mmCIF file with all atom_site columns, C-alpha atoms in Angstrom:
data_model
loop_
_atom_site.group_PDB
_atom_site.id
_atom_site.type_symbol
_atom_site.label_atom_id
_atom_site.label_alt_id
_atom_site.label_comp_id
_atom_site.label_asym_id
_atom_site.label_entity_id
_atom_site.label_seq_id
_atom_site.pdbx_PDB_ins_code
_atom_site.Cartn_x
_atom_site.Cartn_y
_atom_site.Cartn_z
_atom_site.occupancy
_atom_site.B_iso_or_equiv
_atom_site.pdbx_formal_charge
_atom_site.auth_seq_id
_atom_site.auth_comp_id
_atom_site.auth_asym_id
_atom_site.auth_atom_id
_atom_site.pdbx_PDB_model_num
ATOM 1   C CA . MET A 1 1   ? 6.549   -11.520 -1.056  1.00 65.00 ? 2   MET A CA 1
ATOM 2   C CA . ASP A 1 2   ? 10.071  -11.209 0.256   1.00 71.00 ? 3   ASP A CA 1
ATOM 3   C CA . ALA A 1 3   ? 11.844  -12.789 3.210   1.00 76.00 ? 4   ALA A CA 1
ATOM 4   C CA . SER A 1 4   ? 11.534  -9.706  5.437   1.00 76.00 ? 5   SER A CA 1
ATOM 5   C CA . LEU A 1 5   ? 7.912   -10.768 6.046   1.00 81.00 ? 6   LEU A CA 1
ATOM 6   C CA . SER A 1 6   ? 9.217   -13.492 8.344   1.00 74.00 ? 7   SER A CA 1
ATOM 7   C CA . THR A 1 7   ? 10.238  -10.829 10.892  1.00 77.00 ? 8   THR A CA 1
ATOM 8   C CA . LEU A 1 8   ? 6.568   -10.002 11.544  1.00 84.00 ? 9   LEU A CA 1
ATOM 9   C CA . ALA A 1 9   ? 6.098   -12.661 14.230  1.00 84.00 ? 10  ALA A CA 1
ATOM 10  C CA . ASN A 1 10  ? 3.299   -10.820 16.059  1.00 90.00 ? 11  ASN A CA 1
ATOM 11  C CA . CYS A 1 11  ? 1.400   -9.735  12.960  1.00 92.00 ? 12  CYS A CA 1
ATOM 12  C CA . GLU A 1 12  ? -2.253  -10.878 13.016  1.00 96.00 ? 13  GLU A CA 1
ATOM 13  C CA . LYS A 1 13  ? -3.540  -9.168  9.885   1.00 96.00 ? 14  LYS A CA 1
ATOM 14  C CA . LEU A 1 14  ? -1.487  -8.690  6.744   1.00 95.00 ? 15  LEU A CA 1
ATOM 15  C CA . SER A 1 15  ? -2.752  -6.919  3.658   1.00 95.00 ? 16  SER A CA 1
ATOM 16  C CA . LEU A 1 16  ? -0.734  -7.236  0.473   1.00 95.00 ? 17  LEU A CA 1
ATOM 17  C CA . SER A 1 17  ? -3.516  -6.473  -1.982  1.00 96.00 ? 18  SER A CA 1
ATOM 18  C CA . THR A 1 18  ? -2.819  -4.890  -5.355  1.00 95.00 ? 19  THR A CA 1
ATOM 19  C CA . ASN A 1 19  ? 0.884   -5.705  -5.496  1.00 95.00 ? 20  ASN A CA 1
ATOM 20  C CA . CYS A 1 20  ? 1.440   -7.821  -8.631  1.00 95.00 ? 21  CYS A CA 1
ATOM 21  C CA . ILE A 1 21  ? 2.350   -10.777 -6.379  1.00 95.00 ? 22  ILE A CA 1
ATOM 22  C CA . GLU A 1 22  ? 2.666   -13.977 -8.384  1.00 96.00 ? 23  GLU A CA 1
ATOM 23  C CA . LYS A 1 23  ? 3.189   -16.557 -5.661  1.00 94.00 ? 24  LYS A CA 1
ATOM 24  C CA . ILE A 1 24  ? 2.522   -16.932 -1.961  1.00 94.00 ? 25  ILE A CA 1
ATOM 25  C CA . ALA A 1 25  ? 5.845   -17.278 -0.131  1.00 91.00 ? 26  ALA A CA 1
ATOM 26  C CA . ASN A 1 26  ? 7.868   -16.378 2.972   1.00 89.00 ? 27  ASN A CA 1
ATOM 27  C CA . LEU A 1 27  ? 5.038   -16.672 5.487   1.00 91.00 ? 28  LEU A CA 1
ATOM 28  C CA . ASN A 1 28  ? 7.019   -18.985 7.822   1.00 91.00 ? 29  ASN A CA 1
ATOM 29  C CA . GLY A 1 29  ? 7.695   -16.449 10.597  1.00 89.00 ? 30  GLY A CA 1
ATOM 30  C CA . LEU A 1 30  ? 4.096   -15.209 10.789  1.00 92.00 ? 31  LEU A CA 1
ATOM 31  C CA . LYS A 1 31  ? 3.175   -17.337 13.784  1.00 92.00 ? 32  LYS A CA 1
ATOM 32  C CA . ASN A 1 32  ? 0.108   -15.287 14.766  1.00 95.00 ? 33  ASN A CA 1
ATOM 33  C CA . LEU A 1 33  ? -1.352  -14.497 11.364  1.00 96.00 ? 34  LEU A CA 1
ATOM 34  C CA . ARG A 1 34  ? -5.156  -14.724 11.387  1.00 97.00 ? 35  ARG A CA 1
ATOM 35  C CA . ILE A 1 35  ? -6.145  -12.616 8.360   1.00 98.00 ? 36  ILE A CA 1
ATOM 36  C CA . LEU A 1 36  ? -4.303  -12.540 5.047   1.00 97.00 ? 37  LEU A CA 1
ATOM 37  C CA . SER A 1 37  ? -5.455  -10.278 2.266   1.00 97.00 ? 38  SER A CA 1
ATOM 38  C CA . LEU A 1 38  ? -3.976  -10.965 -1.169  1.00 97.00 ? 39  LEU A CA 1
ATOM 39  C CA . GLY A 1 39  ? -6.711  -9.624  -3.431  1.00 98.00 ? 40  GLY A CA 1
ATOM 40  C CA . ARG A 1 40  ? -5.960  -8.087  -6.822  1.00 98.00 ? 41  ARG A CA 1
ATOM 41  C CA . ASN A 1 41  ? -2.624  -9.759  -7.455  1.00 98.00 ? 42  ASN A CA 1
ATOM 42  C CA . ASN A 1 42  ? -1.390  -12.265 -10.056 1.00 98.00 ? 43  ASN A CA 1
ATOM 43  C CA . ILE A 1 43  ? -1.552  -15.378 -7.894  1.00 97.00 ? 44  ILE A CA 1
ATOM 44  C CA . LYS A 1 44  ? -2.195  -18.601 -9.801  1.00 97.00 ? 45  LYS A CA 1
ATOM 45  C CA . ASN A 1 45  ? -2.142  -21.218 -7.012  1.00 95.00 ? 46  ASN A CA 1
ATOM 46  C CA . LEU A 1 46  ? -2.341  -21.650 -3.254  1.00 95.00 ? 47  LEU A CA 1
ATOM 47  C CA . ASN A 1 47  ? 1.100   -23.142 -2.670  1.00 94.00 ? 48  ASN A CA 1
ATOM 48  C CA . GLY A 1 48  ? 2.868   -21.433 0.218   1.00 93.00 ? 49  GLY A CA 1
ATOM 49  C CA . LEU A 1 49  ? -0.056  -21.332 2.643   1.00 94.00 ? 50  LEU A CA 1
ATOM 50  C CA . GLU A 1 50  ? 1.251   -24.319 4.659   1.00 94.00 ? 51  GLU A CA 1
ATOM 51  C CA . ALA A 1 51  ? 3.241   -21.965 6.887   1.00 92.00 ? 52  ALA A CA 1
ATOM 52  C CA . VAL A 1 52  ? 0.059   -20.286 8.175   1.00 95.00 ? 53  VAL A CA 1
ATOM 53  C CA . GLY A 1 53  ? -2.234  -23.320 7.932   1.00 95.00 ? 54  GLY A CA 1
ATOM 54  C CA . ASP A 1 54  ? -2.599  -23.658 11.692  1.00 95.00 ? 55  ASP A CA 1
ATOM 55  C CA . THR A 1 55  ? -3.509  -20.029 12.461  1.00 96.00 ? 56  THR A CA 1
ATOM 56  C CA . LEU A 1 56  ? -5.150  -18.407 9.433   1.00 97.00 ? 57  LEU A CA 1
ATOM 57  C CA . GLU A 1 57  ? -8.887  -17.743 9.923   1.00 98.00 ? 58  GLU A CA 1
ATOM 58  C CA . GLU A 1 58  ? -9.559  -15.471 6.950   1.00 98.00 ? 59  GLU A CA 1
ATOM 59  C CA . LEU A 1 59  ? -8.100  -15.529 3.448   1.00 98.00 ? 60  LEU A CA 1
ATOM 60  C CA . TRP A 1 60  ? -9.080  -12.764 1.068   1.00 98.00 ? 61  TRP A CA 1
ATOM 61  C CA . ILE A 1 61  ? -7.801  -13.705 -2.364  1.00 98.00 ? 62  ILE A CA 1
ATOM 62  C CA . SER A 1 62  ? -10.337 -12.297 -4.837  1.00 98.00 ? 63  SER A CA 1
ATOM 63  C CA . TYR A 1 63  ? -9.314  -10.992 -8.257  1.00 98.00 ? 64  TYR A CA 1
ATOM 64  C CA . ASN A 1 64  ? -6.431  -13.372 -8.916  1.00 98.00 ? 65  ASN A CA 1
ATOM 65  C CA . PHE A 1 65  ? -5.902  -16.176 -11.441 1.00 98.00 ? 66  PHE A CA 1
ATOM 66  C CA . ILE A 1 66  ? -6.548  -19.235 -9.274  1.00 98.00 ? 67  ILE A CA 1
ATOM 67  C CA . GLU A 1 67  ? -7.953  -22.196 -11.155 1.00 98.00 ? 68  GLU A CA 1
ATOM 68  C CA . LYS A 1 68  ? -7.034  -25.066 -8.827  1.00 97.00 ? 69  LYS A CA 1
ATOM 69  C CA . LEU A 1 69  ? -7.522  -25.313 -5.066  1.00 97.00 ? 70  LEU A CA 1
ATOM 70  C CA . LYS A 1 70  ? -4.675  -27.775 -4.453  1.00 95.00 ? 71  LYS A CA 1
ATOM 71  C CA . GLY A 1 71  ? -3.103  -27.007 -1.082  1.00 91.00 ? 72  GLY A CA 1
ATOM 72  C CA . ILE A 1 72  ? -6.207  -25.445 0.506   1.00 95.00 ? 73  ILE A CA 1
ATOM 73  C CA . HIS A 1 73  ? -6.639  -28.449 2.846   1.00 94.00 ? 74  HIS A CA 1
ATOM 74  C CA . VAL A 1 74  ? -3.806  -27.181 5.098   1.00 95.00 ? 75  VAL A CA 1
ATOM 75  C CA . MET A 1 75  ? -6.056  -24.352 6.331   1.00 96.00 ? 76  MET A CA 1
ATOM 76  C CA . LYS A 1 76  ? -7.287  -26.035 9.505   1.00 95.00 ? 77  LYS A CA 1
ATOM 77  C CA . LYS A 1 77  ? -8.842  -22.905 11.084  1.00 97.00 ? 78  LYS A CA 1
ATOM 78  C CA . LEU A 1 78  ? -10.027 -21.064 7.976   1.00 98.00 ? 79  LEU A CA 1
ATOM 79  C CA . LYS A 1 79  ? -13.528 -19.669 8.586   1.00 98.00 ? 80  LYS A CA 1
ATOM 80  C CA . ILE A 1 80  ? -13.760 -17.070 5.842   1.00 98.00 ? 81  ILE A CA 1
ATOM 81  C CA . LEU A 1 81  ? -12.612 -17.446 2.248   1.00 98.00 ? 82  LEU A CA 1
ATOM 82  C CA . TYR A 1 82  ? -13.254 -14.604 -0.145  1.00 98.00 ? 83  TYR A CA 1
ATOM 83  C CA . MET A 1 83  ? -12.135 -15.775 -3.563  1.00 98.00 ? 84  MET A CA 1
ATOM 84  C CA . SER A 1 84  ? -14.440 -14.074 -6.020  1.00 98.00 ? 85  SER A CA 1
ATOM 85  C CA . ASN A 1 85  ? -13.300 -13.376 -9.549  1.00 98.00 ? 86  ASN A CA 1
ATOM 86  C CA . ASN A 1 86  ? -10.798 -16.171 -9.967  1.00 98.00 ? 87  ASN A CA 1
ATOM 87  C CA . LEU A 1 87  ? -10.729 -18.957 -12.570 1.00 98.00 ? 88  LEU A CA 1
ATOM 88  C CA . VAL A 1 88  ? -12.166 -22.014 -10.793 1.00 98.00 ? 89  VAL A CA 1
ATOM 89  C CA . LYS A 1 89  ? -14.309 -23.875 -13.288 1.00 98.00 ? 90  LYS A CA 1
ATOM 90  C CA . ASP A 1 90  ? -14.633 -27.479 -12.022 1.00 97.00 ? 91  ASP A CA 1
ATOM 91  C CA . TRP A 1 91  ? -16.635 -29.038 -9.214  1.00 98.00 ? 92  TRP A CA 1
ATOM 92  C CA . ALA A 1 92  ? -13.615 -31.321 -8.667  1.00 98.00 ? 93  ALA A CA 1
ATOM 93  C CA . GLU A 1 93  ? -11.718 -28.256 -7.417  1.00 98.00 ? 94  GLU A CA 1
ATOM 94  C CA . PHE A 1 94  ? -14.649 -26.719 -5.544  1.00 98.00 ? 95  PHE A CA 1
ATOM 95  C CA . VAL A 1 95  ? -15.224 -29.857 -3.443  1.00 98.00 ? 96  VAL A CA 1
ATOM 96  C CA . LYS A 1 96  ? -11.748 -29.442 -1.923  1.00 98.00 ? 97  LYS A CA 1
ATOM 97  C CA . LEU A 1 97  ? -13.335 -26.686 0.172   1.00 98.00 ? 98  LEU A CA 1
ATOM 98  C CA . ALA A 1 98  ? -15.331 -29.371 1.997   1.00 97.00 ? 99  ALA A CA 1
ATOM 99  C CA . ASP A 1 99  ? -12.029 -30.500 3.569   1.00 96.00 ? 100 ASP A CA 1
ATOM 100 C CA . LEU A 1 100 ? -11.826 -27.258 5.564   1.00 97.00 ? 101 LEU A CA 1
ATOM 101 C CA . PRO A 1 101 ? -13.323 -28.114 8.962   1.00 96.00 ? 102 PRO A CA 1
ATOM 102 C CA . CYS A 1 102 ? -14.154 -24.525 10.002  1.00 98.00 ? 103 CYS A CA 1
ATOM 103 C CA . LEU A 1 103 ? -15.115 -22.892 6.694   1.00 98.00 ? 104 LEU A CA 1
ATOM 104 C CA . GLU A 1 104 ? -18.463 -21.134 7.041   1.00 98.00 ? 105 GLU A CA 1
ATOM 105 C CA . ASP A 1 105 ? -18.348 -18.001 4.880   1.00 98.00 ? 106 ASP A CA 1
ATOM 106 C CA . LEU A 1 106 ? -17.412 -18.299 1.201   1.00 98.00 ? 107 LEU A CA 1
ATOM 107 C CA . VAL A 1 107 ? -17.542 -15.705 -1.561  1.00 98.00 ? 108 VAL A CA 1
ATOM 108 C CA . PHE A 1 108 ? -17.100 -17.420 -4.917  1.00 98.00 ? 109 PHE A CA 1
ATOM 109 C CA . VAL A 1 109 ? -18.985 -15.118 -7.273  1.00 98.00 ? 110 VAL A CA 1
ATOM 110 C CA . GLY A 1 110 ? -17.256 -14.361 -10.572 1.00 98.00 ? 111 GLY A CA 1
ATOM 111 C CA . ASN A 1 111 ? -15.587 -17.756 -10.983 1.00 98.00 ? 112 ASN A CA 1
ATOM 112 C CA . PRO A 1 112 ? -16.538 -19.609 -14.196 1.00 98.00 ? 113 PRO A CA 1
ATOM 113 C CA . LEU A 1 113 ? -18.116 -22.410 -12.117 1.00 98.00 ? 114 LEU A CA 1
ATOM 114 C CA . GLU A 1 114 ? -20.386 -19.986 -10.239 1.00 98.00 ? 115 GLU A CA 1
ATOM 115 C CA . GLU A 1 115 ? -21.277 -18.006 -13.363 1.00 98.00 ? 116 GLU A CA 1
ATOM 116 C CA . LYS A 1 116 ? -22.291 -21.139 -15.264 1.00 98.00 ? 117 LYS A CA 1
ATOM 117 C CA . HIS A 1 117 ? -24.472 -22.525 -12.473 1.00 98.00 ? 118 HIS A CA 1
ATOM 118 C CA . SER A 1 118 ? -25.964 -19.159 -11.506 1.00 97.00 ? 119 SER A CA 1
ATOM 119 C CA . ALA A 1 119 ? -27.037 -18.788 -15.128 1.00 97.00 ? 120 ALA A CA 1
ATOM 120 C CA . GLU A 1 120 ? -28.629 -22.241 -14.886 1.00 97.00 ? 121 GLU A CA 1
ATOM 121 C CA . GLY A 1 121 ? -30.268 -21.238 -11.595 1.00 97.00 ? 122 GLY A CA 1
ATOM 122 C CA . ASN A 1 122 ? -28.779 -23.993 -9.429  1.00 97.00 ? 123 ASN A CA 1
ATOM 123 C CA . TRP A 1 123 ? -25.565 -22.494 -8.012  1.00 97.00 ? 124 TRP A CA 1
ATOM 124 C CA . ILE A 1 124 ? -26.587 -22.208 -4.352  1.00 96.00 ? 125 ILE A CA 1
ATOM 125 C CA . ASP A 1 125 ? -28.133 -25.693 -4.222  1.00 96.00 ? 126 ASP A CA 1
ATOM 126 C CA . GLU A 1 126 ? -25.194 -27.363 -5.930  1.00 97.00 ? 127 GLU A CA 1
ATOM 127 C CA . ALA A 1 127 ? -22.526 -25.471 -3.977  1.00 98.00 ? 128 ALA A CA 1
ATOM 128 C CA . THR A 1 128 ? -24.088 -26.014 -0.542  1.00 97.00 ? 129 THR A CA 1
ATOM 129 C CA . LYS A 1 129 ? -24.672 -29.680 -1.322  1.00 96.00 ? 130 LYS A CA 1
ATOM 130 C CA . ARG A 1 130 ? -20.931 -30.078 -1.937  1.00 97.00 ? 131 ARG A CA 1
ATOM 131 C CA . VAL A 1 131 ? -19.775 -27.902 0.982   1.00 97.00 ? 132 VAL A CA 1
ATOM 132 C CA . PRO A 1 132 ? -22.564 -28.510 3.502   1.00 95.00 ? 133 PRO A CA 1
ATOM 133 C CA . LYS A 1 133 ? -20.996 -26.657 6.468   1.00 96.00 ? 134 LYS A CA 1
ATOM 134 C CA . LEU A 1 134 ? -21.319 -23.239 4.831   1.00 97.00 ? 135 LEU A CA 1
ATOM 135 C CA . LYS A 1 135 ? -23.360 -20.681 6.767   1.00 97.00 ? 136 LYS A CA 1
ATOM 136 C CA . LYS A 1 136 ? -22.954 -17.938 4.172   1.00 98.00 ? 137 LYS A CA 1
ATOM 137 C CA . LEU A 1 137 ? -22.391 -18.145 0.418   1.00 98.00 ? 138 LEU A CA 1
ATOM 138 C CA . ASP A 1 138 ? -21.690 -15.084 -1.721  1.00 98.00 ? 139 ASP A CA 1
ATOM 139 C CA . GLY A 1 139 ? -22.926 -12.823 1.066   1.00 96.00 ? 140 GLY A CA 1
ATOM 140 C CA . THR A 1 140 ? -26.248 -14.627 1.554   1.00 96.00 ? 141 THR A CA 1
ATOM 141 C CA . PRO A 1 141 ? -27.057 -16.783 4.603   1.00 97.00 ? 142 PRO A CA 1
ATOM 142 C CA . VAL A 1 142 ? -27.416 -20.439 3.680   1.00 94.00 ? 143 VAL A CA 1
ATOM 143 C CA . ILE A 1 143 ? -30.772 -21.911 4.612   1.00 86.00 ? 144 ILE A CA 1
ATOM 144 C CA . LYS A 1 144 ? -30.432 -25.624 5.202   1.00 73.00 ? 145 LYS A CA 1
ATOM 145 C CA . GLN A 1 145 ? -33.074 -27.954 3.790   1.00 61.00 ? 146 GLN A CA 1
ATOM 146 C CA . GLU A 1 146 ? -34.202 -29.203 7.199   1.00 58.00 ? 147 GLU A CA 1
ATOM 147 C CA . GLU A 1 147 ? -34.727 -25.589 8.382   1.00 50.00 ? 148 GLU A CA 1
ATOM 148 C CA . GLU A 1 148 ? -37.004 -25.018 5.404   1.00 50.00 ? 149 GLU A CA 1
ATOM 149 C CA . ASP A 1 149 ? -38.954 -28.173 6.202   1.00 50.00 ? 150 ASP A CA 1
ATOM 150 C CA . GLU A 1 150 ? -39.564 -27.066 9.799   1.00 53.00 ? 151 GLU A CA 1
ATOM 151 C CA . ASN A 1 151 ? -41.085 -23.723 8.795   1.00 49.00 ? 152 ASN A CA 1
#
Protein backbone atom coordinates (compact mmCIF):
# COMPACT_ATOMS: atom_id res chain seq x y z
CA MET A 1 0.00 0.00 0.00
CA ASP A 2 2.05 2.93 -1.18
CA ALA A 3 1.93 6.63 -0.36
CA SER A 4 0.07 7.59 -3.56
CA LEU A 5 -3.10 6.31 -1.85
CA SER A 6 -3.10 9.47 0.26
CA THR A 7 -4.02 11.51 -2.84
CA LEU A 8 -7.45 9.84 -2.96
CA ALA A 9 -9.12 12.31 -0.60
CA ASN A 10 -12.63 11.85 -2.02
CA CYS A 11 -12.48 8.07 -2.32
CA GLU A 12 -15.34 6.34 -0.46
CA LYS A 13 -14.74 2.74 -1.49
CA LEU A 14 -11.31 1.24 -2.01
CA SER A 15 -10.72 -2.32 -3.10
CA LEU A 16 -7.21 -3.71 -2.84
CA SER A 17 -8.11 -7.38 -2.71
CA THR A 18 -5.75 -10.06 -4.00
CA ASN A 19 -2.59 -7.95 -3.96
CA CYS A 20 -0.11 -9.72 -1.65
CA ILE A 21 -0.38 -6.77 0.77
CA GLU A 22 1.37 -7.52 4.05
CA LYS A 23 0.47 -4.48 6.13
CA ILE A 24 -2.18 -1.79 6.20
CA ALA A 25 -0.52 1.60 5.63
CA ASN A 26 -0.78 5.02 3.97
CA LEU A 27 -4.50 5.55 4.55
CA ASN A 28 -4.01 9.02 6.11
CA GLY A 29 -5.34 11.08 3.18
CA LEU A 30 -8.48 8.98 2.70
CA LYS A 31 -10.75 11.35 4.60
CA ASN A 32 -14.00 10.01 3.13
CA LEU A 33 -13.29 6.29 3.06
CA ARG A 34 -16.35 4.26 4.07
CA ILE A 35 -15.61 0.82 2.58
CA LEU A 36 -12.21 -0.85 2.52
CA SER A 37 -11.75 -4.21 0.88
CA LEU A 38 -8.49 -6.02 1.65
CA GLY A 39 -9.53 -9.64 1.18
CA ARG A 40 -7.11 -12.29 -0.07
CA ASN A 41 -3.88 -10.60 0.94
CA ASN A 42 -1.11 -11.47 3.42
CA ILE A 43 -2.18 -9.15 6.23
CA LYS A 44 -1.27 -10.35 9.71
CA ASN A 45 -2.58 -7.51 11.92
CA LEU A 46 -4.88 -4.50 11.94
CA ASN A 47 -2.28 -1.81 12.60
CA GLY A 48 -2.71 1.13 10.24
CA LEU A 49 -6.49 1.45 10.46
CA GLU A 50 -6.30 4.43 12.85
CA ALA A 51 -6.22 6.82 9.89
CA VAL A 52 -9.71 5.74 8.77
CA GLY A 53 -11.11 4.93 12.22
CA ASP A 54 -13.56 7.83 12.18
CA THR A 55 -15.11 7.17 8.75
CA LEU A 56 -14.84 3.48 7.87
CA GLU A 57 -18.21 1.67 7.94
CA GLU A 58 -17.26 -1.59 6.23
CA LEU A 59 -14.04 -3.59 6.39
CA TRP A 60 -13.73 -6.65 4.19
CA ILE A 61 -10.61 -8.50 5.24
CA SER A 62 -11.37 -12.20 4.69
CA TYR A 63 -8.69 -14.67 3.61
CA ASN A 64 -5.74 -13.10 5.41
CA PHE A 65 -3.56 -14.24 8.32
CA ILE A 66 -5.03 -12.19 11.17
CA GLU A 67 -4.77 -13.84 14.56
CA LYS A 68 -5.09 -10.84 16.88
CA LEU A 69 -7.64 -8.03 16.78
CA LYS A 70 -5.44 -5.44 18.51
CA GLY A 71 -6.21 -2.02 17.04
CA ILE A 72 -9.80 -2.79 15.98
CA HIS A 73 -11.20 -0.49 18.71
CA VAL A 74 -10.35 2.61 16.63
CA MET A 75 -13.17 1.76 14.20
CA LYS A 76 -15.83 4.00 15.72
CA LYS A 77 -18.32 3.74 12.81
CA LEU A 78 -17.67 0.18 11.63
CA LYS A 79 -20.99 -1.56 10.93
CA ILE A 80 -19.85 -4.45 8.78
CA LEU A 81 -16.80 -6.64 9.33
CA TYR A 82 -16.22 -9.53 6.98
CA MET A 83 -13.21 -11.41 8.29
CA SER A 84 -13.82 -15.03 7.40
CA ASN A 85 -10.92 -17.40 6.90
CA ASN A 86 -8.37 -15.75 9.15
CA LEU A 87 -6.52 -17.21 12.15
CA VAL A 88 -8.40 -15.92 15.21
CA LYS A 89 -8.50 -18.71 17.75
CA ASP A 90 -9.13 -17.09 21.17
CA TRP A 91 -12.22 -15.60 22.77
CA ALA A 92 -9.86 -13.00 24.30
CA GLU A 93 -9.37 -11.61 20.78
CA PHE A 94 -12.98 -12.04 19.67
CA VAL A 95 -14.34 -9.99 22.59
CA LYS A 96 -12.46 -6.94 21.29
CA LEU A 97 -15.24 -6.72 18.70
CA ALA A 98 -17.64 -5.78 21.50
CA ASP A 99 -15.76 -2.44 21.73
CA LEU A 100 -17.09 -1.42 18.31
CA PRO A 101 -20.18 0.68 19.05
CA CYS A 102 -21.82 0.28 15.61
CA LEU A 103 -20.85 -3.26 14.61
CA GLU A 104 -23.93 -5.21 13.56
CA ASP A 105 -22.90 -7.56 10.74
CA LEU A 106 -19.98 -9.95 11.27
CA VAL A 107 -18.75 -12.80 9.10
CA PHE A 108 -16.27 -14.89 11.07
CA VAL A 109 -16.66 -18.33 9.50
CA GLY A 110 -13.42 -20.19 8.80
CA ASN A 111 -11.49 -18.87 11.80
CA PRO A 112 -10.20 -21.59 14.17
CA LEU A 113 -12.40 -20.18 16.98
CA GLU A 114 -15.57 -20.44 14.87
CA GLU A 115 -14.68 -23.88 13.50
CA LYS A 116 -14.08 -25.29 16.98
CA HIS A 117 -17.32 -23.95 18.44
CA SER A 118 -19.43 -24.72 15.37
CA ALA A 119 -18.23 -28.31 15.66
CA GLU A 120 -19.30 -28.25 19.31
CA GLY A 121 -22.64 -26.72 18.29
CA ASN A 122 -22.41 -23.56 20.40
CA TRP A 123 -20.79 -20.97 18.12
CA ILE A 124 -23.77 -18.64 17.62
CA ASP A 125 -24.74 -18.64 21.31
CA GLU A 126 -21.21 -18.04 22.52
CA ALA A 127 -20.38 -15.40 19.90
CA THR A 128 -23.58 -13.38 20.35
CA LYS A 129 -23.22 -13.54 24.12
CA ARG A 130 -19.80 -11.88 23.81
CA VAL A 131 -20.79 -9.36 21.11
CA PRO A 132 -24.44 -8.74 21.98
CA LYS A 133 -25.08 -5.88 19.51
CA LEU A 134 -24.74 -8.11 16.45
CA LYS A 135 -27.77 -8.23 14.16
CA LYS A 136 -26.22 -10.69 11.72
CA LEU A 137 -23.56 -13.36 12.24
CA ASP A 138 -22.07 -15.35 9.38
CA GLY A 139 -24.91 -14.27 7.11
CA THR A 140 -27.70 -15.33 9.49
CA PRO A 141 -29.90 -12.85 11.39
CA VAL A 142 -29.28 -13.01 15.13
CA ILE A 143 -32.39 -13.79 17.14
CA LYS A 144 -32.08 -12.33 20.61
CA GLN A 145 -33.16 -14.43 23.58
CA GLU A 146 -35.92 -12.03 24.63
CA GLU A 147 -37.40 -12.15 21.09
CA GLU A 148 -37.57 -15.92 21.35
CA ASP A 149 -39.28 -15.68 24.73
CA GLU A 150 -41.98 -13.36 23.36
CA ASN A 151 -42.96 -15.72 20.54
